[in-house]
XYZ file of C-alpha atoms in Angstrom:
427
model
C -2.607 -20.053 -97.307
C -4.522 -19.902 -94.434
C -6.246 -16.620 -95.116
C -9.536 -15.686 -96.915
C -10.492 -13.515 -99.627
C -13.036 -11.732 -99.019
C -14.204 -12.411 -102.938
C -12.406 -14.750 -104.930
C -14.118 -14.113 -108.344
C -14.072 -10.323 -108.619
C -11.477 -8.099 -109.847
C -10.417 -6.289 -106.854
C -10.916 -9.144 -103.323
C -8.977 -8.095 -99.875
C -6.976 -10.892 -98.260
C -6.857 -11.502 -94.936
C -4.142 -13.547 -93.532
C -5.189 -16.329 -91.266
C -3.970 -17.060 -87.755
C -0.568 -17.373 -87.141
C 0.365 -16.942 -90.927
C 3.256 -15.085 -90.744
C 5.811 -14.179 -93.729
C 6.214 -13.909 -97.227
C 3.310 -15.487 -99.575
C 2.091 -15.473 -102.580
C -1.301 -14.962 -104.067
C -2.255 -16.034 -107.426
C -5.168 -14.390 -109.491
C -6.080 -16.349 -112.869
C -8.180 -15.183 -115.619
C -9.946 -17.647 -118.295
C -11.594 -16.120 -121.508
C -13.967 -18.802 -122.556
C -14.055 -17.699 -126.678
C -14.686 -21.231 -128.576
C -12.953 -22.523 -129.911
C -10.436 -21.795 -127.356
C -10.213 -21.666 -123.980
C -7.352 -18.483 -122.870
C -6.376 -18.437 -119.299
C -4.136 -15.861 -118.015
C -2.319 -16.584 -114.672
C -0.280 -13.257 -112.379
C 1.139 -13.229 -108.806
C 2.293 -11.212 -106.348
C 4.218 -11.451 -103.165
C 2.528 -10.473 -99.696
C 4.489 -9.910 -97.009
C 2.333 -10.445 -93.763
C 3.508 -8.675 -90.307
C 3.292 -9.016 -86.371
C 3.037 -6.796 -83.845
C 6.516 -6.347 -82.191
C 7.255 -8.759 -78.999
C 9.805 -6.922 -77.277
C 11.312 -7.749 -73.969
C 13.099 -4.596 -71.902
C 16.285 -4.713 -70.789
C 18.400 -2.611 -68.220
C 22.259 -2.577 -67.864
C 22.344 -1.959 -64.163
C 18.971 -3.846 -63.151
C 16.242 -2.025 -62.179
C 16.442 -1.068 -58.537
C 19.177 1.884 -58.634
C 21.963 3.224 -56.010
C 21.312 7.087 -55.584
C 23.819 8.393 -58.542
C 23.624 5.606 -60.620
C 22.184 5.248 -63.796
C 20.963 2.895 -66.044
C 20.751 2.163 -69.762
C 17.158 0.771 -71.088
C 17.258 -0.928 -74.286
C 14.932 -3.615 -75.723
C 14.949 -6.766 -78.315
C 12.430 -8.180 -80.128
C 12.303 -12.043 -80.177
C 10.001 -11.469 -83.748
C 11.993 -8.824 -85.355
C 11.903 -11.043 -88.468
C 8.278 -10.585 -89.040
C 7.853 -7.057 -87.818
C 9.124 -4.926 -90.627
C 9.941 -1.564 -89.587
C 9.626 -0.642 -85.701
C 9.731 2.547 -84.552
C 10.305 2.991 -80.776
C 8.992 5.622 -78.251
C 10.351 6.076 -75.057
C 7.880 8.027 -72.328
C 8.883 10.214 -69.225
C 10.188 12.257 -70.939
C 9.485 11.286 -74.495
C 12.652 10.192 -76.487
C 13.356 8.169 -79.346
C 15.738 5.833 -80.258
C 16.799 2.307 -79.508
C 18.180 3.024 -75.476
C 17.078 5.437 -73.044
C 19.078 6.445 -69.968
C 17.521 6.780 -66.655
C 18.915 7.412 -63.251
C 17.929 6.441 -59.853
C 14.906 7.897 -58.377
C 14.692 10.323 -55.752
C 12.677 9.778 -52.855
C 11.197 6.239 -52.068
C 8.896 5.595 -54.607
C 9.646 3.673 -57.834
C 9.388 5.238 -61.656
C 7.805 3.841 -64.336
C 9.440 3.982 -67.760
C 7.169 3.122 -70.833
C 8.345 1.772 -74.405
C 6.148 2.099 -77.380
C 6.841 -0.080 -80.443
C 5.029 0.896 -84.094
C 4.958 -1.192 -87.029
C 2.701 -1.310 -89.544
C 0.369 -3.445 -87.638
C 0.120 -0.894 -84.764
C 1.419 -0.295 -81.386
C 2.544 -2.578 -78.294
C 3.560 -0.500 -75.127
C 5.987 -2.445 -72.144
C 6.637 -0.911 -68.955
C 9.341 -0.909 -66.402
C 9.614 0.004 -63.113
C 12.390 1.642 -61.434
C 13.474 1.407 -58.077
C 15.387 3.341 -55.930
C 17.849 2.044 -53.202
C 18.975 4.135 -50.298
C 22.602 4.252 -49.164
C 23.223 2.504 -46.151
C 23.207 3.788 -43.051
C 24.400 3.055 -39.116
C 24.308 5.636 -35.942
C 24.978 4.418 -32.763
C 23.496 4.674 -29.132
C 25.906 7.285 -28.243
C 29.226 8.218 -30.250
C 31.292 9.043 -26.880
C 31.213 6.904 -23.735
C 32.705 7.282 -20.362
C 33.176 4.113 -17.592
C 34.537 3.314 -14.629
C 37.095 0.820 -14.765
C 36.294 -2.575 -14.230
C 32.879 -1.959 -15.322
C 31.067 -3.141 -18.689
C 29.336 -0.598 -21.195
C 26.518 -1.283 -23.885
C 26.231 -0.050 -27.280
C 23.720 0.055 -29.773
C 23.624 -0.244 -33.708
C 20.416 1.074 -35.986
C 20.715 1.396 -39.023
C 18.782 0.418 -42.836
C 20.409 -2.759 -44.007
C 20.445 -4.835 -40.472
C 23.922 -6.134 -40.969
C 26.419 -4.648 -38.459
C 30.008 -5.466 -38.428
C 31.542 -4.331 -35.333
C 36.269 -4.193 -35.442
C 36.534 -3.856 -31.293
C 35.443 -6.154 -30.083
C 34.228 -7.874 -33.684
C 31.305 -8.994 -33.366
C 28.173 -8.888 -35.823
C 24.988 -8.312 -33.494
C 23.948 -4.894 -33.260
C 24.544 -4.919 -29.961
C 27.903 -5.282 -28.071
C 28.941 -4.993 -24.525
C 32.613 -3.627 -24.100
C 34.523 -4.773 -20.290
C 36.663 -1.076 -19.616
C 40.011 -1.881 -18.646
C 41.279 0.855 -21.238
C 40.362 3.785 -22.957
C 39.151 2.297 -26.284
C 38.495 3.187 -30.105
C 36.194 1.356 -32.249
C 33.504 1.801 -35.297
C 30.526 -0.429 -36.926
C 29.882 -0.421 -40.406
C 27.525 -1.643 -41.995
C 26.550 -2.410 -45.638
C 23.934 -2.945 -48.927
C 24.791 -2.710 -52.828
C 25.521 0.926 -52.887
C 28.085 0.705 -50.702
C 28.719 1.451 -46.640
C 28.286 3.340 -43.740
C 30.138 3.789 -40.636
C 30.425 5.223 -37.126
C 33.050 5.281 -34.780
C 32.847 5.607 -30.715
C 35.368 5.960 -27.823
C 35.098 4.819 -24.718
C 37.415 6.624 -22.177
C 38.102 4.559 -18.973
C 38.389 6.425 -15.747
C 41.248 4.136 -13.677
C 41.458 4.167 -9.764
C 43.787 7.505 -8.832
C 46.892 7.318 -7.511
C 48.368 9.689 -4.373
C 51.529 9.289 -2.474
C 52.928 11.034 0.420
C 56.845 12.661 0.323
C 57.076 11.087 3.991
C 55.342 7.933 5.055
C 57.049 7.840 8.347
C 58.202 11.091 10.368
C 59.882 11.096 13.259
C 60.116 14.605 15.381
C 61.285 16.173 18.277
C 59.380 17.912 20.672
C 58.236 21.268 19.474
C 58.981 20.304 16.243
C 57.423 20.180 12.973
C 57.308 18.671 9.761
C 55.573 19.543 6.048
C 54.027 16.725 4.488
C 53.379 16.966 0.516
C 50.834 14.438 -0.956
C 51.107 14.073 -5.062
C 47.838 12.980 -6.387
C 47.112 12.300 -10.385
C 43.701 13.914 -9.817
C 45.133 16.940 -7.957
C 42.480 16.975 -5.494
C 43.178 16.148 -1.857
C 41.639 15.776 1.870
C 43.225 15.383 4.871
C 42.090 13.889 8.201
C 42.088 14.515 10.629
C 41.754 18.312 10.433
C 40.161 18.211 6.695
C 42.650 20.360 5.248
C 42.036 20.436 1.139
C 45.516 21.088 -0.004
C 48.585 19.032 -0.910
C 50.667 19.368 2.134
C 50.039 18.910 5.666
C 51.811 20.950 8.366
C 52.249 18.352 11.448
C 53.461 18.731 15.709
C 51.730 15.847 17.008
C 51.763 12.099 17.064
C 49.370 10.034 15.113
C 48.287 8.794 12.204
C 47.525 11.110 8.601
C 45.768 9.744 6.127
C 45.005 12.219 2.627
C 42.529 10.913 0.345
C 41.904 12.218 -3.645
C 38.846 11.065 -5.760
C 37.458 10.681 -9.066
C 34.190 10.114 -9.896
C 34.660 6.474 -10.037
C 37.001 5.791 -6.956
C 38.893 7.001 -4.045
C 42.252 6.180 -2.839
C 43.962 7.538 0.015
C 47.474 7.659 1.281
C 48.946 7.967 5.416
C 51.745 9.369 7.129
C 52.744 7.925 10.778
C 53.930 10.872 12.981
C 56.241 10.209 15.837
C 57.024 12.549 18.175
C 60.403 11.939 20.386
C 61.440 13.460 23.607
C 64.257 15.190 23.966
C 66.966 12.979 25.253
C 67.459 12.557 28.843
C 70.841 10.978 30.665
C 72.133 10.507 34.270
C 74.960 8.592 36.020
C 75.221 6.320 38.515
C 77.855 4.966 40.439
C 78.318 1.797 42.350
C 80.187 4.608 44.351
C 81.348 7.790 44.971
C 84.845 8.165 46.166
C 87.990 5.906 45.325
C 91.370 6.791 46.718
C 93.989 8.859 45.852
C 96.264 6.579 44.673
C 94.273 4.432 42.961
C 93.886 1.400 45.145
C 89.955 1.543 43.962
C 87.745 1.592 41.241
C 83.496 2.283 40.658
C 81.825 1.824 37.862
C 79.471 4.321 36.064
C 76.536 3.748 34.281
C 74.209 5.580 31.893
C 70.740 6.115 31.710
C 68.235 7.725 29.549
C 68.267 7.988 26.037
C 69.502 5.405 23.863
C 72.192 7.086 21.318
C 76.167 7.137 20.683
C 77.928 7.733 23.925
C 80.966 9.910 24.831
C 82.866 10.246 27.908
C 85.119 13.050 29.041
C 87.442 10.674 29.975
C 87.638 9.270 26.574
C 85.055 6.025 26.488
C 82.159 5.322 24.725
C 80.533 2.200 26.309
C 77.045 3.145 28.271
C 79.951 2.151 31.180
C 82.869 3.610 32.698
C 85.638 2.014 35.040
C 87.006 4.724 37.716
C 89.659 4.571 39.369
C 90.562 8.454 39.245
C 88.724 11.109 41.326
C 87.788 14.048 39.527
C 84.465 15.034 37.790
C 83.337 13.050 34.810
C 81.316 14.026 32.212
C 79.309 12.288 29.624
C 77.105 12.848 26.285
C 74.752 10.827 24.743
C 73.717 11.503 20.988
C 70.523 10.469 19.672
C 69.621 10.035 15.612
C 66.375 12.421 15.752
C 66.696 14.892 18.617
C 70.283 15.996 18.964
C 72.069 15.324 22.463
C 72.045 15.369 26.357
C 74.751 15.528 28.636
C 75.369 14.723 32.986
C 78.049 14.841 35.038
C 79.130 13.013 38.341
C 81.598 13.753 40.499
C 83.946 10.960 42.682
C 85.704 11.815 45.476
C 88.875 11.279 46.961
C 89.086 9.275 49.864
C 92.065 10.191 52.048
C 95.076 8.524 53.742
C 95.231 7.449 56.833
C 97.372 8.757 59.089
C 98.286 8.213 63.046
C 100.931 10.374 65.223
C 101.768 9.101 69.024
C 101.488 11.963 71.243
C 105.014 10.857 72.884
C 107.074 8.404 71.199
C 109.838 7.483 73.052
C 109.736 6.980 76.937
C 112.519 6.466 79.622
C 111.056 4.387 82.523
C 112.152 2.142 85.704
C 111.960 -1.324 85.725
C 108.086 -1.898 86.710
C 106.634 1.189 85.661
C 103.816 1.718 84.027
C 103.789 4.399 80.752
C 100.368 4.980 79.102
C 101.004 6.202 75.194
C 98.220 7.325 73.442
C 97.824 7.510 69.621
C 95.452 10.283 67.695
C 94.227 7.926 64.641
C 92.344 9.561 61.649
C 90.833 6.669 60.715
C 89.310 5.848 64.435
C 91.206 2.394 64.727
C 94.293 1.557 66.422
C 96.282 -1.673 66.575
C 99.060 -2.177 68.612
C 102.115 -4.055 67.808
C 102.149 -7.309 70.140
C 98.860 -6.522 71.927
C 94.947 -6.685 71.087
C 94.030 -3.353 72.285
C 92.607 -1.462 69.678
C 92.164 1.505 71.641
C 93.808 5.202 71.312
C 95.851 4.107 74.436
C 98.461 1.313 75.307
C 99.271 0.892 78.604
C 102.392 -1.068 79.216
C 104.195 -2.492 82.537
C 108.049 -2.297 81.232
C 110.555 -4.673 82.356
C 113.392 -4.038 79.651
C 113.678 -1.727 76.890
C 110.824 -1.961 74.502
C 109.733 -0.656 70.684
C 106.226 -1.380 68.973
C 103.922 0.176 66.638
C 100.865 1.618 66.227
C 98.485 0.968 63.123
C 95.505 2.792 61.570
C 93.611 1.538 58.063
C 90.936 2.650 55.955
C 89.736 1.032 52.736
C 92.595 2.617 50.587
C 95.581 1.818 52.773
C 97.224 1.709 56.347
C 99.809 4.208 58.412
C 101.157 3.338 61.200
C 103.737 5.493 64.229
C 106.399 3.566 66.590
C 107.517 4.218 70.140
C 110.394 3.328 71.935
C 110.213 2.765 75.883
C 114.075 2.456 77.373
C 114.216 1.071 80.412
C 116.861 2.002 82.906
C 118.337 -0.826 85.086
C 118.154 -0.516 88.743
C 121.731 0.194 90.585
């Protein structure tokens, strides 16, 4: 072998085993009695099993940097075990014995050590472990509850221990996103290691431009009246102008615009009522003219003006125009869509007959004289039968036996009166 003795002709010698002689051998010890005439030898063995210190390697079932309840199982081989005879292992922090040891993950931030002590005969080797601990992940964001105005854009933040951030709305992976608000929005970042994940969630509520209407965009009134305007609003607030009223409704008597405004803290709309204010209708009658005769020989037209409406006539018509021919009095309404009616009369007058009487209508004369008649005309105008006078009196020289006629006329008609003159022959 490789070893040395530390005597090799003695009786009792210690062996020492040489380097890297490992295994079973066998040392011989021979004895020779030199007694002539013989030589005796004598010639024994024995087996020597020589042993290594243990070389062990450690070995952990869940590696050795450790999720926060999780545990591992140490256990170790030995890549000599063949030449190592009987190990005994010790496990330290705490002590135990036995071939595994169970450990769990630190607490705190700081790694453990773990020792393993391995005895033979040939002594002791120690191997050490450390064992690390690993945090769960986490994530917290810039703020959890976010409010914008729409049509605006909004920031958020991500911090967290593992630097990987992945973001469902809108996805993204940095750890910072900006979000447009057109909506009121949910969303959450998680974010993970080996011992699992971590989330947060945020919503972002989106304030929208109000709305506000009026119940009467367009009012129409008559003179001394009034009208009640109600404004609906989603944010329930309102202002009026002019006269900065802060209710819903609006109590109006004058012309002109009304606009009511509501408000958020993001925007303003407003909303506007036209008031009109009408007169009360007006309506009078003319005439091309005023009288027509009796009988009906005539007409005039009347007309209406003033208001603008549906038109009635006591004489049965409903044109803005009436034909005449009638005297009497005539009445007539107009009727107007916003402030009720208004009504006129006109009266035509009759225009009389004529009429003429001869103060004497029949004479007796001579041959040769002369006989004045004379007419009383309402009218003012005579004309005589057979002569161009057209005064109240017709003188005539009579020569035979005459008859005539006198005439008056106005516009509606004529009358007329005859005379007779008789003459009486001479003897």
């Amino acid at each position: 072998g490789a070893g040395s003795f530390s005597s090799t002709s003695a009786l009792t010698t210690t062996y020492t085993p040489g380097v890297g002689e490992t295994g079973s051998i066998k040392l011989y010890c021979t004895v020779a009695n030199n007694c002539p005439p013989k030589l005796i030898v004598t010639k024994d063995s024995i087996i020597l099993n020589v042993l290594q210190l243990p070389v062990a390697t450690l070995n952990s079932s869940n590696g050795y940097s450790l999720c926060p309840s999780v545990s591992s199982v140490l256990s170790y081989s030995i890549s000599n075990s063949s030449v190592t005879g009987t190990v005994s292992p010790s496990w330290s922090s705490p002590v135990a014995m036995g071939p595994t040891y169970t450990v769990s993950a630190p607490t705190g931030t700081s790694a453990v050590t773990y020792s393993l002590s391995l005895t033979n005969a040939c002594g002791v080797v120690t191997e050490t472990v450390n064992v690390f601990p690993l945090a769960l992940p986490t994530v917290t964001l810039s703020a959890t509850t976010l409010t914008a105005c729409a049509g605006t854009t909004v920031s958020l933040t991500a911090t967290g221990n593992t630097g990987n951030y992945n973001w469902n709305n809108p996805v993204s992976s940095a750890s910072v996103i900006t979000i447009t608000a057109t909506s009121t929005t949910t969303g959450a970042v998680t974010s993970t290691n080996t011992c699992g994940s971590a989330n947060s969630n945020f919503t972002l509520t989106v304030i929208q431009t109000p709305s506000i209407s009026v119940s009467n965009s367009n009012v129409s009134l008559c003179t001394g009246q009034t009208e009640t305007i109600t404004a609906t609003s989603s944010e329930g607030n309102y202002e009026w102008q002019p006269g900065g009223d802060l209710t819903n409704t609006l109590v109006v008597n004058s012309a002109g615009i009304y606009t009511v405004t509501t408000s958020n803290v993001c925007f303003t709309t407003s909303a506007t009522s036209s008031v009109t204010i009408n007169s009360s209708p007006t309506l009078s009658i003319a005439s091309t003219s005023n009288s027509v005769c009796a009988g009906g020989q005539l007409t005039t037209t009347l007309s209406l003006t003033g208001s603008v409406g549906t038109y009635s006539w006591s004489s049965g018509g409903t044109a803005a125009t009436e034909t005449i021919s009638t005297p009497g009095i005539y009445t007539a309404t107009v009727t107007t869509s916003t402030c009720g009616s208004a009504t006129s009369s006109f009266t035509i007058d009759a225009i009389s007959n004529p009429s003429v009487t001869l103060i004497a209508s029949t004479f007796t004369a001579c041959p040769g004289n002369t006989i004045s008649i004379t007419a009383n005309s309402t009218e003012g105008n005579y004309n005589w039968s057979g002569s161009s006078n057209t005064t109240a009196t017709l003188v005539l020289t009579t020569s035979s036996t005459t008859t005539g006629i006198v005439t008056t006329t106005n516009i509606c008609t004529s009358a007329s009166d005859s005379f007779t003159i008789t003459v009486t022959p001479t003897p």
